[in-house]
Amino acid sequence: MPRTRTVATAASAAASALDRRTLLAAGGAASLAAGVGLALHEGSGSRAHAAEQRAVALSRQAPAAPLTPYTRGTTLATVAAPVSGSAGYRRLGSGPAWQRVVRSDLAAAKSGREGRRTALASFVQFTDLHLVDVQHPLRYEYLRAETASAWRPQEALSVAGAAALVERVNALRGAPVTGSPLHFVMTTGDNCDNNAKTELSWFLKVMSGGRITPNSGDPRHYEGVQNSGLKLYWQPDATLRDADKQLGYPRIEGFLEAAIREVNSPGLNLPWYATVGNHDALPGGCYAPGDSYFAEVAVGGKKLMTLDPAAAKAIWANVGSGGDPKGVDFKAMLKSQARHMRSVTADEARAPFTPAEYLKAHLDPANAGKGPVGHGYSQANIDEGTQYYAFRIADDVIGVSLDSTDPGGHYVGSVGTAQLRWLEKTIRENKDAHVIVFSHHTSRTMHNTNADPAHPKEKRHGGDELVALLGSYPNVLAWVNGHSHKNKIVAHSAPDNGSFWEISTASHVDYPQLARVIELVDNKDGTISLFTTLIESAAPHATDFTDLSQTGLAALYRELGYNAPGHRDTLSGEPSDRNTELVLKKA
């Protein structure tokens, strides 16, 4: 069995190690918070804040050694798969497991390592939860014919689905391969869908525990595209033969009433950290924030539900090319369609949130859950106007959370020069520790050069530059991200310096709705392995259209997503992108 350095036994060692591994927040913006039972919040320069140490909740202790490795509750045991028909609406059930694939792209997998390995750290990645206020007036469901991501039939159940994912993590008995306690959960962005305060509140309660009513506007009734009588959208309660019912979607009486009913999340029983994504920071996930017109529409009582196909095509083409980062053309279109908008109940709670409000919400003790307060962010972030930080995962493992969203607009990302310099300084100053980098965007989706309005003269840097920087430091092991909604693992080789793995995980809004457990082990033979294990929510694979309980809705969330018209059936990735052992040389 592998030897395991647990959180409990590492805490005192981590405390004594702080003097020899000074983890400073360079460039003003970063706190170093521990994911192993010891939290640190350290500012820098003239804005330094008093160092604070605070115990945070620990994971369950690992079970007895004979219980590992295990597969139960993971895709190593079974995966949701269609069990009926080959066309039309297909029902789901339990399908074949996904086996583990050993990848030796960067280093040879040496025999006997199973008996030598020592567990260094383990954690869970959530990404692209997209908790959706489906009645929000600023949403662009009418672009559905142009892109499946504009509106999904399952979106009204996103909160129930996310709560079921939390339940799954809470039921895991440690890390699947080593059995070590899970140290934390990291969300890699797009936790919200439309930069709305309603969505941010729901996300924080899902993660930290609480009761959520996924409804806005009229507190008694749903008001949105799914009871609009429009054939463009699935009308679940109606007899109308809408476009989705013509493809086999069912009629489910009571669906909308159930969808806005209270959801209870137990909250994670682990500490959790947050990374910001473009849908968290930008209206629609693509427009530069700060336009008062968009804020007025968001809280107002008018909602556009239909649009001429030619106009819709032009809007989406503009978004896809990044041609309207500030939303000027989008605003003009909305104004031109004012007389075609439908009346809905106005709601101030739908207002967009600013970066400062995002940070303050995370720092609110009411949202602490199992900690740490701030979930990686600190007062230094508020003072400096930044959303990136570093934190200690284990005694000799450091995590770095980046902000890859461009405030200048567009859904692809980049980082500014100040953040890039801070990242390099943080890695260099911790050369005696392994480094795991987190961001929302992938290396291939970071090519946005729009200027940051707050720093118009600062250069923006893309994925190629980040890959080159990370590859120049042998202590960088992995870059963990999301955004693409697809499982993809890329080996980045830098023969003269370092090599690392880029691990991108599928979203929880599109099927197959996965999260990922990542374990870091020292093989004691000059190599390190990263084990990745995909997990689904705790909802059953099979569904019952008459079961509109919270659990039943979470199961429907998955099945409706599988059948969503226009969905990509490649998002689960190849076997080598799913459950893996990723081997690389030890620095």
Coordinates of C-alpha atoms in Angstrom, one line a residue:
M1 CA 0.0 0.0 0.0
P2 CA 1.2 3.6 -0.6
R3 CA 2.5 5.5 2.3
T4 CA 0.3 8.5 3.0
R5 CA 1.2 11.8 4.5
T6 CA -2.2 12.9 5.9
V7 CA -3.5 16.4 6.6
A8 CA -3.5 15.8 10.3
T9 CA 0.1 14.6 10.5
A10 CA 1.3 17.3 8.1
A11 CA -0.1 20.3 9.9
S12 CA 2.6 20.8 12.4
A13 CA 5.3 20.2 9.8
A14 CA 3.6 22.7 7.5
A15 CA 3.7 25.3 10.3
S16 CA 7.4 24.8 10.9
A17 CA 8.1 24.9 7.2
L18 CA 6.8 28.4 6.8
D19 CA 10.0 30.0 7.8
R20 CA 12.0 28.2 5.2
R21 CA 9.4 28.6 2.5
T22 CA 8.3 32.2 2.7
L23 CA 5.2 32.5 0.5
L24 CA 4.8 36.2 -0.3
A25 CA 2.1 37.8 -2.3
A26 CA 4.0 39.6 -4.9
G27 CA 2.4 42.3 -7.0
G28 CA 0.0 42.9 -4.2
A29 CA -2.7 40.5 -4.9
A30 CA -2.2 37.2 -3.4
S31 CA -2.9 35.4 -0.2
L32 CA -1.3 32.2 0.7
A33 CA -4.0 30.0 2.3
A34 CA -3.5 26.5 3.4
G35 CA -5.6 23.6 2.2
V36 CA -4.2 21.3 4.8
G37 CA -5.6 22.6 8.1
L38 CA -3.5 25.8 8.4
A39 CA -4.6 29.0 6.8
L40 CA -2.3 32.0 6.1
H41 CA -3.3 35.4 4.9
E42 CA -0.3 37.5 4.1
G43 CA -0.2 40.8 2.3
S44 CA 2.8 42.5 0.9
G45 CA 4.5 45.9 0.6
S46 CA 2.9 49.0 2.1
R47 CA -0.4 47.2 2.0
A48 CA 0.7 44.3 4.2
H49 CA -1.9 42.8 6.4
A50 CA -1.2 41.2 9.7
A51 CA -0.4 37.5 9.3
E52 CA -3.2 35.4 10.6
Q53 CA -3.2 31.7 11.3
R54 CA -6.5 29.9 11.7
A55 CA -7.4 26.2 11.8
V56 CA -9.8 25.1 9.1
A57 CA -11.9 22.0 8.8
L58 CA -10.2 18.9 7.8
S59 CA -11.4 16.1 5.5
R60 CA -12.6 12.8 6.8
Q61 CA -9.7 10.6 7.9
A62 CA -8.7 8.0 5.3
P63 CA -10.3 4.6 5.8
A64 CA -8.3 1.5 6.8
A65 CA -5.7 0.5 4.2
P66 CA -7.6 -2.6 2.8
L67 CA -10.3 -0.2 1.4
T68 CA -7.9 1.3 -1.2
P69 CA -7.8 1.6 -4.0
Y70 CA -11.5 1.8 -4.6
T71 CA -13.9 2.5 -7.5
R72 CA -17.3 3.0 -5.9
G73 CA -18.8 6.3 -6.6
T74 CA -16.5 7.0 -9.5
T75 CA -16.5 6.4 -13.2
L76 CA -14.1 3.5 -12.6
A77 CA -17.2 1.6 -11.5
T78 CA -19.9 2.8 -13.9
V79 CA -20.9 5.8 -16.0
A80 CA -24.3 7.0 -17.1
A81 CA -25.1 5.8 -20.6
P82 CA -28.1 5.5 -22.9
V83 CA -30.0 2.2 -22.4
S84 CA -32.8 2.7 -24.9
G85 CA -33.0 3.3 -28.6
S86 CA -30.5 4.7 -31.0
A87 CA -32.4 7.9 -32.1
G88 CA -34.7 10.4 -30.5
Y89 CA -34.9 11.0 -26.8
R90 CA -32.9 8.3 -25.1
R91 CA -33.2 7.2 -21.4
L92 CA -30.1 6.8 -19.3
G93 CA -29.0 4.0 -17.0
S94 CA -25.7 2.6 -15.7
G95 CA -23.2 1.9 -18.4
P96 CA -19.7 0.4 -18.6
A97 CA -16.9 1.9 -16.5
W98 CA -14.0 4.0 -17.8
Q99 CA -10.8 2.2 -17.2
R100 CA -7.6 3.9 -16.0
V101 CA -5.0 4.7 -18.7
V102 CA -1.3 5.1 -17.9
R103 CA 0.3 7.9 -19.9
S104 CA 4.1 8.0 -20.1
D105 CA 4.3 10.9 -22.6
L106 CA 6.7 12.8 -20.3
A107 CA 8.4 10.0 -18.3
A108 CA 8.5 6.2 -18.3
A109 CA 6.2 4.4 -15.8
K110 CA 8.6 2.2 -13.8
S111 CA 7.6 -1.2 -12.5
G112 CA 7.0 -1.7 -8.8
R113 CA 6.0 2.0 -8.2
E114 CA 2.6 0.9 -6.7
G115 CA 4.4 -0.4 -3.6
R116 CA 6.8 2.6 -3.3
R117 CA 4.6 5.6 -3.8
T118 CA 3.9 8.2 -1.1
A119 CA 0.8 10.3 -1.3
L120 CA 1.6 14.1 -1.4
A121 CA -1.8 15.7 -1.9
S122 CA -5.3 15.0 -3.3
F123 CA -8.1 17.3 -4.2
V124 CA -11.3 17.6 -6.3
Q125 CA -11.8 19.9 -9.3
F126 CA -15.3 21.4 -10.0
T127 CA -15.5 23.5 -13.2
D128 CA -18.1 25.3 -15.2
L129 CA -21.0 24.7 -12.9
H130 CA -23.0 27.5 -14.7
L131 CA -25.6 28.0 -12.0
V132 CA -28.2 29.7 -14.1
D133 CA -30.9 32.2 -13.3
V134 CA -33.0 31.0 -16.2
Q135 CA -35.4 33.9 -15.9
H136 CA -32.8 36.6 -16.1
P137 CA -33.8 39.3 -18.7
L138 CA -30.2 39.7 -20.0
R139 CA -29.9 36.1 -21.1
Y140 CA -29.8 35.4 -24.9
E141 CA -31.8 32.2 -25.2
Y142 CA -33.0 33.4 -28.6
L143 CA -29.6 32.6 -30.0
R144 CA -30.3 28.9 -29.5
A145 CA -30.5 28.2 -33.2
E146 CA -27.0 29.5 -33.6
T147 CA -25.3 27.8 -30.6
A148 CA -26.4 25.1 -28.2
S149 CA -24.7 27.0 -25.4
A150 CA -27.2 29.9 -25.6
W151 CA -29.9 27.8 -24.0
R152 CA -30.1 24.2 -22.7
P153 CA -33.3 22.4 -21.8
Q154 CA -31.8 21.2 -18.5
E155 CA -30.6 24.7 -17.3
A156 CA -33.5 25.2 -14.9
L157 CA -32.2 22.3 -12.8
S158 CA -28.6 23.5 -12.5
V159 CA -28.8 24.1 -8.7
A160 CA -30.2 20.7 -8.0
G161 CA -27.5 19.2 -10.1
A162 CA -24.7 21.1 -8.3
A163 CA -26.1 20.1 -4.9
A164 CA -26.0 16.4 -6.0
L165 CA -22.3 16.9 -7.0
V166 CA -21.6 18.2 -3.5
E167 CA -23.3 15.1 -2.1
R168 CA -21.1 12.8 -4.3
V169 CA -17.9 14.5 -3.0
N170 CA -19.1 14.2 0.6
A171 CA -19.7 10.5 0.1
L172 CA -16.2 9.7 -1.2
R173 CA -14.0 7.8 1.2
G174 CA -10.8 9.7 0.5
A175 CA -8.7 9.7 -2.7
P176 CA -9.6 6.7 -4.9
V177 CA -6.0 5.4 -5.4
T178 CA -4.2 6.2 -2.2
G179 CA -7.0 6.5 0.3
S180 CA -5.5 9.7 1.6
P181 CA -7.9 12.4 2.9
L182 CA -9.1 14.8 0.2
H183 CA -7.5 18.2 1.0
F184 CA -9.9 20.6 -0.7
V185 CA -12.2 21.3 -3.7
M186 CA -11.2 23.9 -6.3
T187 CA -13.7 25.4 -8.6
T188 CA -12.0 26.6 -11.8
G189 CA -14.5 29.2 -12.9
D190 CA -17.9 29.8 -14.5
N191 CA -19.6 29.0 -11.3
C192 CA -22.2 31.6 -12.3
D193 CA -23.7 31.9 -15.8
N194 CA -24.5 35.6 -16.3
N195 CA -22.6 37.7 -13.7
A196 CA -25.8 37.9 -11.7
K197 CA -26.0 38.4 -7.9
T198 CA -28.7 35.7 -7.7
E199 CA -26.4 33.2 -9.3
L200 CA -23.5 34.1 -7.0
S201 CA -25.6 33.7 -3.9
W202 CA -26.8 30.3 -5.1
F203 CA -23.3 29.1 -5.9
L204 CA -21.9 30.2 -2.4
K205 CA -24.8 28.3 -0.7
V206 CA -24.4 25.2 -2.8
M207 CA -20.7 25.1 -1.9
S208 CA -20.9 26.1 1.8
G209 CA -24.3 24.7 2.7
G210 CA -27.8 26.2 2.9
R211 CA -31.2 26.4 1.4
I212 CA -31.5 27.9 -2.1
T213 CA -34.6 28.9 -3.9
P214 CA -33.5 29.0 -7.6
N215 CA -36.1 31.5 -8.6
S216 CA -36.1 35.3 -9.3
G217 CA -38.7 37.8 -10.3
D218 CA -42.2 36.6 -9.2
P219 CA -41.7 34.5 -6.0
R220 CA -44.8 32.4 -6.9
H221 CA -44.4 31.6 -10.5
Y222 CA -41.8 30.8 -13.2
E223 CA -41.5 33.6 -15.9
G224 CA -39.3 32.6 -18.7
V225 CA -38.9 31.0 -22.1
Q226 CA -40.2 27.6 -20.9
N227 CA -43.7 28.7 -20.3
S228 CA -43.7 31.3 -23.1
G229 CA -45.7 29.2 -25.6
L230 CA -42.8 29.6 -28.1
K231 CA -42.0 26.4 -30.0
L232 CA -38.2 27.3 -30.0
Y233 CA -38.0 26.1 -26.4
W234 CA -39.1 23.0 -24.6
Q235 CA -42.4 23.7 -22.8
P236 CA -42.4 20.9 -20.2
D237 CA -45.8 21.5 -18.7
A238 CA -47.7 22.2 -21.9
T239 CA -49.2 20.0 -24.5
L240 CA -47.6 22.2 -27.2
R241 CA -45.6 20.2 -29.8
D242 CA -42.5 22.4 -29.4
A243 CA -39.3 21.8 -31.3
D244 CA -37.9 19.6 -28.5
K245 CA -41.0 17.5 -28.0
Q246 CA -40.9 16.8 -31.8
L247 CA -37.5 15.2 -31.0
G248 CA -38.9 13.0 -28.3
Y249 CA -38.7 15.3 -25.2
P250 CA -41.4 14.4 -22.7
R251 CA -44.2 16.4 -21.2
I252 CA -43.6 16.6 -17.5
E253 CA -46.5 18.3 -15.6
G254 CA -45.3 20.2 -12.6
F255 CA -41.7 20.5 -13.9
L256 CA -41.4 24.3 -13.7
E257 CA -43.0 24.5 -10.3
A258 CA -40.5 21.9 -9.1
A259 CA -37.6 23.6 -10.8
I260 CA -38.1 26.8 -8.7
R261 CA -38.7 25.0 -5.5
E262 CA -36.2 25.2 -2.6
V263 CA -33.1 23.1 -2.9
N264 CA -31.1 22.1 0.2
S265 CA -27.3 21.7 -0.2
P266 CA -25.4 20.0 2.6
G267 CA -22.3 22.0 1.7
L268 CA -19.0 20.5 1.1
N269 CA -17.4 18.7 4.1
L270 CA -14.0 19.9 2.8
P271 CA -12.4 23.3 2.5
W272 CA -12.9 24.8 -0.9
Y273 CA -11.2 27.4 -3.1
A274 CA -12.4 29.5 -6.0
T275 CA -11.0 30.6 -9.4
V276 CA -12.9 33.2 -11.4
G277 CA -14.2 32.6 -15.0
N278 CA -15.5 34.7 -17.8
H279 CA -19.2 34.0 -17.0
D280 CA -18.5 35.0 -13.4
A281 CA -17.0 38.3 -14.4
L282 CA -18.6 39.4 -17.6
P283 CA -22.3 39.9 -18.6
G284 CA -23.3 37.1 -20.9
G285 CA -19.8 35.7 -20.3
C286 CA -18.4 37.9 -23.1
Y287 CA -19.2 41.6 -22.7
A288 CA -17.0 44.1 -20.8
P289 CA -18.7 44.9 -17.5
G290 CA -19.8 48.4 -16.3
D291 CA -22.4 49.4 -18.9
S292 CA -25.3 50.9 -17.0
Y293 CA -27.8 49.8 -19.7
F294 CA -27.0 46.1 -19.2
A295 CA -27.5 46.6 -15.4
E296 CA -30.9 48.3 -16.1
V297 CA -32.0 45.4 -18.3
A298 CA -30.8 42.8 -15.8
V299 CA -33.0 44.2 -12.9
G300 CA -35.8 45.4 -15.2
G301 CA -39.2 44.1 -16.2
K302 CA -38.7 43.4 -19.9
K303 CA -37.2 40.2 -21.5
L304 CA -36.5 39.5 -25.1
M305 CA -37.4 35.9 -26.0
T306 CA -37.4 35.8 -29.8
L307 CA -35.2 37.3 -32.5
D308 CA -35.2 37.3 -36.3
P309 CA -32.9 34.4 -37.4
A310 CA -30.8 36.7 -39.5
A311 CA -30.2 39.1 -36.6
A312 CA -29.4 36.2 -34.3
K313 CA -26.9 34.9 -36.7
A314 CA -25.2 38.3 -37.0
I315 CA -25.0 38.7 -33.2
W316 CA -23.5 35.3 -32.6
A317 CA -21.0 35.6 -35.4
N318 CA -19.9 38.9 -33.8
V319 CA -19.6 37.3 -30.4
G320 CA -17.6 34.3 -31.8
S321 CA -15.1 36.5 -33.5
G322 CA -14.7 38.8 -30.6
G323 CA -15.9 41.7 -32.7
D324 CA -18.1 43.3 -30.0
P325 CA -16.2 43.0 -26.7
K326 CA -18.0 46.0 -25.1
G327 CA -21.4 44.9 -26.3
V328 CA -22.1 48.0 -28.3
D329 CA -23.8 46.1 -31.1
F330 CA -25.6 43.8 -28.7
K331 CA -27.0 46.9 -26.8
A332 CA -28.1 48.4 -30.1
M333 CA -30.0 45.2 -31.0
L334 CA -31.7 45.1 -27.6
K335 CA -32.8 48.7 -27.9
S336 CA -34.2 48.0 -31.4
Q337 CA -36.2 45.1 -30.1
A338 CA -37.8 46.9 -27.1
R339 CA -41.4 46.6 -28.5
H340 CA -40.9 42.9 -28.9
M341 CA -39.9 42.2 -25.3
R342 CA -42.3 40.5 -22.9
S343 CA -43.1 41.8 -19.4
V344 CA -41.6 39.9 -16.5
T345 CA -41.3 40.8 -12.8
A346 CA -38.5 43.2 -12.1
D347 CA -35.9 42.1 -9.5
E348 CA -33.0 44.0 -8.0
A349 CA -31.4 40.7 -6.9
R350 CA -30.5 40.0 -10.6
A351 CA -28.1 42.9 -10.7
P352 CA -24.6 42.3 -12.0
F353 CA -21.8 42.0 -9.4
T354 CA -18.5 43.9 -9.5
P355 CA -15.1 42.2 -8.9
A356 CA -15.1 43.8 -5.4
E357 CA -18.6 42.5 -4.7
Y358 CA -17.5 39.0 -5.9
L359 CA -14.5 39.1 -3.5
K360 CA -16.5 40.4 -0.5
A361 CA -19.1 37.7 -1.0
H362 CA -16.4 35.0 -0.8
L363 CA -14.9 36.7 2.3
D364 CA -18.3 36.9 4.1
P365 CA -18.0 34.6 7.1
A366 CA -21.6 33.5 6.4
N367 CA -20.3 31.8 3.2
A368 CA -17.3 30.2 4.9
G369 CA -18.6 26.6 5.1
K370 CA -15.7 24.4 6.0
G371 CA -13.4 27.3 5.2
P372 CA -11.2 28.9 4.6
V373 CA -12.8 32.3 5.0
G374 CA -12.3 34.0 1.6
H375 CA -11.8 30.6 -0.2
G376 CA -8.4 31.7 -1.3
Y377 CA -9.2 35.4 -1.6
S378 CA -8.1 38.0 1.0
Q379 CA -8.5 41.6 1.9
A380 CA -5.3 42.2 -0.1
N381 CA -7.2 41.2 -3.3
I382 CA -9.9 43.8 -2.5
D383 CA -7.3 46.5 -1.8
E384 CA -5.3 45.8 -5.0
G385 CA -8.2 45.0 -7.3
T386 CA -7.0 41.5 -8.2
Q387 CA -8.5 38.1 -8.3
Y388 CA -5.4 35.8 -8.2
Y389 CA -3.6 34.3 -5.2
A390 CA -1.4 31.4 -4.0
F391 CA -2.1 28.9 -1.3
R392 CA -0.4 25.9 0.4
I393 CA -1.9 22.5 -0.5
A394 CA 0.5 20.5 1.5
D395 CA 3.9 20.8 3.2
D396 CA 5.7 20.8 -0.2
V397 CA 2.9 21.5 -2.6
I398 CA 1.8 25.0 -3.6
G399 CA -1.4 26.0 -5.5
V400 CA -1.7 29.1 -7.7
S401 CA -5.1 30.4 -8.8
L402 CA -5.0 32.8 -11.8
D403 CA -7.5 35.2 -13.2
S404 CA -7.6 34.5 -16.9
T405 CA -10.7 36.6 -17.7
D406 CA -10.0 39.8 -19.8
P407 CA -12.0 42.7 -18.4
G408 CA -11.9 44.2 -21.8
G409 CA -14.5 41.6 -23.0
H410 CA -14.7 38.4 -25.1
Y411 CA -15.1 34.9 -23.8
V412 CA -11.5 33.8 -24.5
G413 CA -8.9 34.8 -22.0
S414 CA -5.4 36.2 -21.2
V415 CA -3.5 37.6 -18.3
G416 CA -1.9 41.0 -17.8
T417 CA 1.8 41.6 -17.4
A418 CA 1.5 42.3 -13.6
Q419 CA -0.1 38.9 -13.0
L420 CA 2.4 37.1 -15.3
R421 CA 5.3 38.6 -13.4
W422 CA 3.6 37.7 -10.0
L423 CA 3.1 34.1 -11.2
E424 CA 6.8 33.7 -12.2
K425 CA 8.0 35.3 -8.9
T426 CA 5.7 33.0 -6.9
I427 CA 7.0 29.9 -8.7
R428 CA 10.6 31.0 -8.5
E429 CA 10.4 31.8 -4.8
N430 CA 9.0 28.3 -4.1
K431 CA 11.4 26.3 -6.2
D432 CA 11.7 23.8 -3.4
A433 CA 8.0 23.0 -3.6
H434 CA 5.8 21.4 -6.3
V435 CA 3.4 23.8 -8.0
I436 CA -0.1 23.2 -9.3
V437 CA -1.6 26.1 -11.3
F438 CA -5.3 26.7 -11.6
S439 CA -7.1 28.9 -14.1
H440 CA -10.4 29.0 -15.9
H441 CA -9.2 29.2 -19.5
T442 CA -7.1 26.6 -21.3
S443 CA -3.8 27.3 -23.0
R444 CA -5.7 27.1 -26.4
T445 CA -8.4 29.5 -25.3
M446 CA -6.1 32.3 -24.2
H447 CA -5.5 34.6 -27.2
N448 CA -7.4 37.7 -26.2
T449 CA -5.5 40.9 -26.5
N450 CA -8.3 43.4 -25.6
A451 CA -7.0 46.0 -23.2
D452 CA -8.1 45.9 -19.6
P453 CA -10.0 49.2 -19.1
A454 CA -8.5 49.7 -15.7
H455 CA -4.9 49.2 -17.1
P456 CA -5.2 50.3 -20.7
K457 CA -1.4 50.4 -21.3
E458 CA -0.7 46.9 -19.8
K459 CA 0.1 44.2 -22.3
R460 CA -2.1 41.0 -22.3
H461 CA -0.4 37.6 -22.5
G462 CA -1.9 34.4 -24.0
G463 CA -1.7 30.7 -23.5
D464 CA 1.5 30.2 -25.5
E465 CA 3.4 32.5 -23.2
L466 CA 2.0 30.8 -20.1
V467 CA 3.0 27.4 -21.4
A468 CA 6.5 28.7 -22.0
L469 CA 6.7 30.2 -18.6
L470 CA 5.4 27.1 -16.8
G471 CA 7.6 24.8 -18.8
S472 CA 10.7 26.8 -17.7
Y473 CA 10.3 25.7 -14.1
P474 CA 10.7 22.0 -13.3
N475 CA 8.8 22.3 -10.1
V476 CA 5.5 23.0 -12.0
L477 CA 3.6 19.7 -12.3
A478 CA 0.2 20.6 -13.7
W479 CA -2.0 23.3 -15.0
V480 CA -5.7 22.5 -14.1
N481 CA -8.5 24.3 -16.0
G482 CA -11.9 24.2 -17.6
H483 CA -13.8 26.5 -20.0
S484 CA -13.9 24.2 -23.0
H485 CA -16.5 21.9 -21.3
K486 CA -14.5 19.0 -22.5
N487 CA -12.1 16.4 -20.9
K488 CA -8.7 16.9 -22.4
I489 CA -5.2 16.2 -21.0
V490 CA -2.2 17.6 -22.8
A491 CA 1.5 16.8 -22.2
H492 CA 3.7 19.9 -22.4
S493 CA 7.3 18.9 -22.9
A494 CA 10.2 21.2 -22.3
P495 CA 13.3 18.9 -22.5
D496 CA 15.8 21.5 -21.3
N497 CA 13.8 22.6 -18.3
G498 CA 10.5 21.3 -17.0
S499 CA 7.6 19.4 -18.3
F500 CA 4.0 19.5 -17.0
W501 CA 0.5 18.2 -17.6
E502 CA -2.4 20.4 -18.6
I503 CA -5.6 18.9 -17.2
S504 CA -8.9 20.3 -18.6
T505 CA -12.2 18.9 -17.2
A506 CA -15.7 18.8 -18.6
S507 CA -18.4 21.1 -17.4
H508 CA -21.2 20.3 -15.0
V509 CA -23.9 21.9 -17.1
D510 CA -23.3 19.9 -20.3
Y511 CA -23.4 16.1 -20.4
P512 CA -21.5 14.2 -19.1
Q513 CA -21.5 16.6 -16.1
L514 CA -18.3 15.5 -14.5
A515 CA -15.9 16.6 -11.8
R516 CA -12.4 15.2 -11.3
V517 CA -10.3 13.9 -8.3
I518 CA -6.6 14.6 -8.7
E519 CA -4.0 12.8 -6.6
L520 CA -0.3 13.6 -6.5
V521 CA 2.1 10.9 -5.5
D522 CA 5.9 10.5 -5.3
N523 CA 6.8 7.1 -6.8
K524 CA 10.2 7.1 -5.0
D525 CA 12.0 6.3 -8.3
G526 CA 12.7 9.7 -9.7
T527 CA 9.1 10.1 -11.0
I528 CA 5.9 11.6 -9.8
S529 CA 2.4 10.4 -10.9
L530 CA -0.8 12.5 -11.1
F531 CA -3.9 10.3 -10.9
T532 CA -7.1 11.7 -12.3
T533 CA -10.4 10.1 -11.6
L534 CA -13.7 11.4 -12.9
I535 CA -16.9 11.4 -10.8
E536 CA -20.5 12.1 -11.5
S537 CA -23.1 13.6 -9.2
A538 CA -24.8 11.4 -6.6
A539 CA -28.1 11.4 -8.6
P540 CA -29.1 8.0 -9.9
H541 CA -28.4 7.2 -13.5
A542 CA -32.0 6.1 -14.2
T543 CA -34.8 8.7 -14.2
D544 CA -38.5 8.8 -13.4
F545 CA -40.6 11.6 -15.0
T546 CA -43.0 11.4 -12.0
D547 CA -40.2 11.9 -9.5
L548 CA -39.8 15.7 -9.0
S549 CA -38.0 15.5 -5.7
Q550 CA -34.6 17.2 -5.4
T551 CA -32.9 13.9 -6.2
G552 CA -35.2 13.2 -9.1
L553 CA -34.6 16.6 -10.6
A554 CA -30.8 16.1 -10.4
A555 CA -31.1 12.8 -12.3
L556 CA -33.3 14.6 -14.9
Y557 CA -30.7 17.3 -15.2
R558 CA -28.2 14.7 -16.5
E559 CA -30.6 12.9 -18.8
L560 CA -32.0 16.2 -20.3
G561 CA -28.4 17.3 -20.9
Y562 CA -27.6 14.1 -22.7
N563 CA -30.5 14.7 -25.0
A564 CA -30.1 18.4 -25.5
P565 CA -30.4 19.2 -29.2
G566 CA -27.1 20.4 -30.7
H567 CA -25.0 19.1 -27.8
R568 CA -21.5 17.9 -28.6
D569 CA -21.1 14.1 -28.0
T570 CA -17.3 14.4 -27.7
L571 CA -17.1 16.3 -24.4
S572 CA -16.2 13.2 -22.4
G573 CA -12.9 13.1 -24.3
E574 CA -10.8 10.1 -25.2
P575 CA -10.0 7.4 -22.7
S576 CA -6.6 9.1 -22.2
D577 CA -8.4 12.3 -21.2
R578 CA -10.5 10.6 -18.4
N579 CA -9.2 8.3 -15.7
T580 CA -5.5 8.4 -16.0
E581 CA -2.1 8.0 -14.4
L582 CA 0.1 10.9 -15.6
V583 CA 3.8 10.2 -15.1
L584 CA 6.5 12.9 -15.1
K585 CA 10.1 13.2 -14.0
K586 CA 10.7 14.5 -10.5
A587 CA 12.5 17.8 -10.4

